Short mmCIF file of C-alpha atoms in Angstrom, two decimals:
data_model
loop_
_atom_site.label_atom_id
_atom_site.label_comp_id
_atom_site.label_asym_id
_atom_site.label_seq_id
_atom_site.Cartn_x
_atom_site.Cartn_y
_atom_site.Cartn_z
CA MET A 298 145.34 61.19 51.35
CA THR A 299 146.96 58.23 53.12
CA LEU A 300 145.13 57.10 56.23
CA ALA A 301 147.05 56.88 59.49
CA PRO A 302 148.23 53.33 60.27
CA PRO A 303 146.32 51.33 62.88
CA PRO A 304 147.65 51.69 66.41
CA SER A 305 150.28 49.20 67.61
CA SER A 306 149.37 49.96 71.24
CA PRO A 307 145.92 50.87 72.63
CA GLU A 308 144.71 54.10 71.09
CA LEU A 309 143.61 56.96 73.34
CA LEU A 310 140.43 58.38 71.78
CA ALA A 311 138.57 61.56 72.75
CA PRO A 312 135.56 63.52 71.45
CA ALA A 313 136.30 66.72 69.56
CA GLY A 314 133.14 68.82 69.35
CA THR A 315 135.15 71.86 68.30
CA LEU A 316 138.44 72.43 66.54
CA LYS A 317 139.77 73.95 69.76
CA ASN A 318 138.88 70.83 71.74
CA MET A 319 140.44 68.64 69.05
CA ARG A 320 143.70 70.54 69.31
CA TYR A 321 143.64 70.31 73.11
CA ALA A 322 143.04 66.56 72.90
CA PHE A 323 146.03 66.07 70.62
CA ALA A 324 148.21 68.37 72.72
CA TYR A 325 147.46 66.28 75.82
CA GLY A 326 148.21 62.95 74.20
CA ALA A 327 145.13 61.71 72.35
CA ASP A 328 145.85 59.51 69.35
CA ALA A 329 142.46 60.07 67.72
CA VAL A 330 139.27 62.11 67.98
CA TYR A 331 135.73 61.81 66.68
CA ALA A 332 133.12 64.36 65.63
CA GLY A 333 129.61 64.15 64.22
CA GLN A 334 128.54 64.61 60.62
CA PRO A 335 125.90 67.35 60.26
CA ARG A 336 122.32 65.95 60.14
CA TYR A 337 123.41 62.34 60.65
CA SER A 338 124.90 62.34 64.14
CA LEU A 339 123.41 62.23 67.62
CA ARG A 340 126.12 64.69 68.64
CA VAL A 341 124.03 67.79 67.95
CA ARG A 342 124.91 69.87 70.99
CA ASN A 343 128.38 71.37 71.31
CA ASN A 344 129.28 70.36 67.77
CA GLU A 345 130.77 73.04 65.50
CA PHE A 346 131.84 70.56 62.84
CA ASP A 347 130.11 71.62 59.65
CA HIS A 348 131.64 70.31 56.41
CA ALA A 349 134.32 73.01 56.33
CA ASN A 350 135.48 72.28 59.87
CA LEU A 351 135.33 68.53 59.28
CA ALA A 352 137.66 68.89 56.31
CA LEU A 353 140.03 71.10 58.32
CA GLY A 354 139.97 68.80 61.35
CA ILE A 355 140.64 65.67 59.31
CA ARG A 356 143.49 67.36 57.48
CA GLU A 357 145.09 68.69 60.68
CA ALA A 358 144.78 65.33 62.43
CA GLN A 359 146.33 63.31 59.63
CA GLN A 360 149.15 65.81 59.12
CA GLN A 361 150.11 65.11 62.75
CA GLY A 362 149.89 61.35 62.29
CA LYS A 363 146.65 61.30 64.31
CA ARG A 364 143.29 59.78 63.38
CA PHE A 365 139.89 61.43 62.89
CA TYR A 366 136.64 59.46 62.94
CA VAL A 367 133.31 60.84 61.72
CA VAL A 368 130.20 59.84 63.67
CA VAL A 369 127.16 58.89 61.57
CA ASN A 370 125.05 57.20 64.24
CA ILE A 371 121.43 58.27 63.80
CA ALA A 372 118.55 55.84 63.23
CA PRO A 373 117.03 57.47 60.14
CA HIS A 374 113.49 57.49 58.84
CA ASN A 375 112.90 57.06 55.11
CA ALA A 376 113.17 60.80 54.43
CA LYS A 377 116.79 60.88 55.62
CA LEU A 378 117.67 57.87 53.46
CA LYS A 379 116.80 59.85 50.33
CA THR A 380 119.63 62.32 50.92
CA PHE A 381 122.10 60.18 52.87
CA LEU A 382 124.45 59.02 50.12
CA LYS A 383 124.56 62.43 48.44
CA ASP A 384 125.32 64.14 51.77
CA LEU A 385 127.93 61.53 52.66
CA GLU A 386 129.91 61.82 49.41
CA PRO A 387 131.79 65.01 50.40
CA VAL A 388 132.63 63.46 53.79
CA ILE A 389 134.04 60.34 52.12
CA ALA A 390 136.11 62.63 49.88
CA MET A 391 137.70 64.12 53.01
CA ALA A 392 139.15 60.64 53.76
CA PRO A 393 138.37 60.27 57.46
CA ASP A 394 140.02 57.29 59.10
CA ALA A 395 136.65 55.63 59.74
CA LEU A 396 132.93 56.21 60.11
CA ILE A 397 131.27 55.41 63.45
CA MET A 398 127.82 54.00 62.68
CA SER A 399 124.96 52.12 64.36
CA ASP A 400 122.06 51.71 61.92
CA PRO A 401 122.22 48.44 59.91
CA GLY A 402 120.58 50.04 56.87
CA LEU A 403 123.05 52.92 56.68
CA ILE A 404 125.91 50.49 57.25
CA MET A 405 124.64 48.39 54.34
CA LEU A 406 124.53 51.46 52.07
CA VAL A 407 128.06 52.53 52.98
CA ARG A 408 129.42 49.01 52.48
CA ARG A 409 127.69 48.88 49.08
CA HIS A 410 128.70 52.31 47.74
CA PHE A 411 131.96 53.01 49.61
CA PRO A 412 133.41 49.55 50.33
CA GLN A 413 136.90 50.85 51.11
CA MET A 414 135.71 53.09 53.97
CA PRO A 415 136.38 51.51 57.40
CA ILE A 416 133.35 51.36 59.69
CA HIS A 417 133.35 51.21 63.49
CA LEU A 418 130.15 50.02 65.15
CA SER A 419 128.86 52.70 67.52
CA VAL A 420 128.15 52.04 71.18
CA GLN A 421 124.56 52.95 70.26
CA ALA A 422 124.28 49.46 68.74
CA ASN A 423 124.53 47.98 72.27
CA THR A 424 126.94 45.16 71.49
CA VAL A 425 127.09 42.95 74.59
CA ASN A 426 128.14 39.49 73.37
CA TRP A 427 130.72 37.80 71.17
CA ALA A 428 128.14 36.46 68.67
CA SER A 429 127.12 40.02 67.78
CA VAL A 430 130.78 40.96 67.37
CA GLU A 431 131.28 37.99 65.04
CA PHE A 432 128.17 38.95 63.06
CA TRP A 433 129.45 42.48 62.44
CA GLN A 434 132.87 41.12 61.57
CA GLN A 435 131.21 39.09 58.82
CA GLN A 436 129.55 42.29 57.54
CA GLY A 437 132.98 43.83 56.99
CA LEU A 438 133.20 46.17 59.98
CA SER A 439 136.68 46.77 61.37
CA ARG A 440 135.96 47.76 64.99
CA ILE A 441 133.27 47.31 67.63
CA ILE A 442 132.69 49.88 70.38
CA LEU A 443 131.45 47.67 73.19
CA SER A 444 128.54 48.54 75.45
CA ARG A 445 129.40 50.34 78.68
CA GLU A 446 127.52 47.75 80.74
CA LEU A 447 129.96 44.90 80.10
CA SER A 448 132.14 43.51 82.86
CA LEU A 449 135.86 42.95 82.37
CA GLU A 450 135.20 39.21 82.33
CA GLU A 451 132.67 39.60 79.51
CA ILE A 452 135.08 41.74 77.50
CA ALA A 453 137.78 39.11 77.98
CA GLU A 454 135.44 36.40 76.67
CA ILE A 455 134.58 38.48 73.60
CA ARG A 456 138.27 38.97 72.90
CA GLN A 457 138.90 35.23 73.26
CA GLN A 458 136.01 34.28 70.94
CA VAL A 459 136.70 36.90 68.24
CA PRO A 460 140.46 37.57 68.42
CA ALA A 461 140.78 39.36 65.06
CA MET A 462 138.22 42.11 65.66
CA GLU A 463 139.29 45.53 66.93
CA LEU A 464 137.60 46.30 70.25
CA GLU A 465 137.07 49.72 71.82
CA VAL A 466 135.91 50.37 75.38
CA PHE A 467 135.09 53.45 77.45
CA VAL A 468 137.53 54.12 80.29
CA HIS A 469 136.19 57.54 81.33
CA SER A 470 132.51 58.07 80.64
CA ASP A 471 128.98 57.75 81.93
CA PHE A 472 128.50 54.54 83.88
CA SER A 473 125.62 53.70 81.55
CA LYS A 474 123.52 55.48 78.94
CA HIS A 475 120.53 53.38 79.97
CA ARG A 476 118.39 54.55 82.87
CA ILE A 477 118.18 51.03 84.32
CA LEU A 478 119.49 51.96 87.77
CA SER A 479 118.80 55.68 87.95
CA ALA A 480 115.08 55.09 87.45
CA TYR A 481 115.00 53.70 90.98
CA ARG A 482 116.76 56.64 92.61
CA SER A 483 114.12 58.47 94.58
CA VAL A 484 116.28 61.58 94.58
CA LEU A 485 115.70 61.92 90.83
CA LYS A 486 111.96 62.07 91.34
CA LYS A 487 112.55 65.26 93.28
CA GLN A 488 114.86 66.59 90.56
CA LYS A 489 117.75 66.72 93.03
CA LYS A 490 120.77 65.15 91.41
CA GLN A 491 123.80 64.08 93.42
CA ARG A 492 127.22 63.26 92.02
CA LEU A 493 128.77 59.90 92.85
CA ALA A 494 132.22 59.27 91.44
CA PHE A 495 133.37 55.91 90.15
CA THR A 496 136.95 55.25 89.14
CA ALA A 497 138.47 52.47 87.06
CA VAL A 498 142.08 53.54 87.58
CA SER A 499 142.84 50.34 89.49
CA SER A 500 141.57 48.33 86.50
CA ILE A 501 144.00 49.82 83.98
CA PRO A 502 146.47 46.89 84.34
CA VAL A 503 143.58 44.55 83.55
CA PHE A 504 142.81 46.49 80.37
CA ASP A 505 146.38 45.84 79.26
CA ASN A 506 145.65 42.10 79.21
CA LEU A 507 142.54 42.40 77.02
CA SER A 508 144.33 43.29 73.76
CA LEU A 509 142.09 46.32 73.25
CA THR A 510 142.51 48.52 70.19
CA SER A 511 141.13 51.74 71.66
CA ARG A 512 140.38 53.32 75.03
CA GLU A 513 137.80 56.06 74.78
CA VAL A 514 137.65 59.08 77.09
CA GLU A 515 134.29 60.85 77.15
CA ASN A 516 133.38 63.98 79.11
CA GLY A 517 137.08 64.79 79.38
CA HIS A 518 136.29 68.49 79.36
CA HIS A 519 135.80 68.20 83.14
CA LEU A 520 139.56 67.66 83.47
CA LYS A 521 141.72 70.76 83.23
CA GLY A 522 145.41 71.54 82.78
CA SER A 523 147.83 69.23 84.57
CA ARG A 524 145.02 66.89 85.67
CA ARG A 525 144.07 66.30 82.04
CA GLN A 526 147.70 65.67 81.09
CA ALA A 527 148.27 63.31 84.03
CA TYR A 528 145.10 61.39 83.24
CA GLY A 529 146.12 60.99 79.61
CA GLN A 530 149.52 59.66 80.62
CA LEU A 531 147.92 57.24 83.07
CA LEU A 532 145.68 55.74 80.40
CA ARG A 533 148.46 55.23 77.88
#
């Protein structure tokens, strides 16, 4: 199967989780989705993508000219390495548009045994500087998903230093996956969480100047109906 061509304008990327969510994402303007591979993804909850659904999702996406990425982002112990390549073979045969990975050892194995498969470096790898981006470029990766903690100025410097690498950033997501700030919130010690909304809508024109390949929307299930559609149009 022929892979979808790379985007000429910033891609709008969303998580799938289920075939229903994938179809909603495409209906509301997403260019691509991602879903976890069974046993090798951190996306364990809310993930109905067994091998049968992965094959169906990839086929549906590519028939629409969309892209489907498979997440393989665990940090495996030796026991998982013994079965990894055998378990990955049927996924490779489905011809996803890329694998999203974080573990250097698994990346090495995929590059060695499936050199034609594009690899995107997962945000789990915590890429925060241009030297790391250049390193992964030299390893043959095609895209880096940058850490959420980067400022716009830092992203701009990475783009300037490594102009040929595809860069992906989160534009609707958790502020950070690290508990650096929340550890100091006394309210959490009492198990009383409070919501505090941040918005980057005013920064969208700045994103346009960064030559980004992909803008990722996470937790988009909180947006419903016309709000979801309007948000998708705003990000495009």
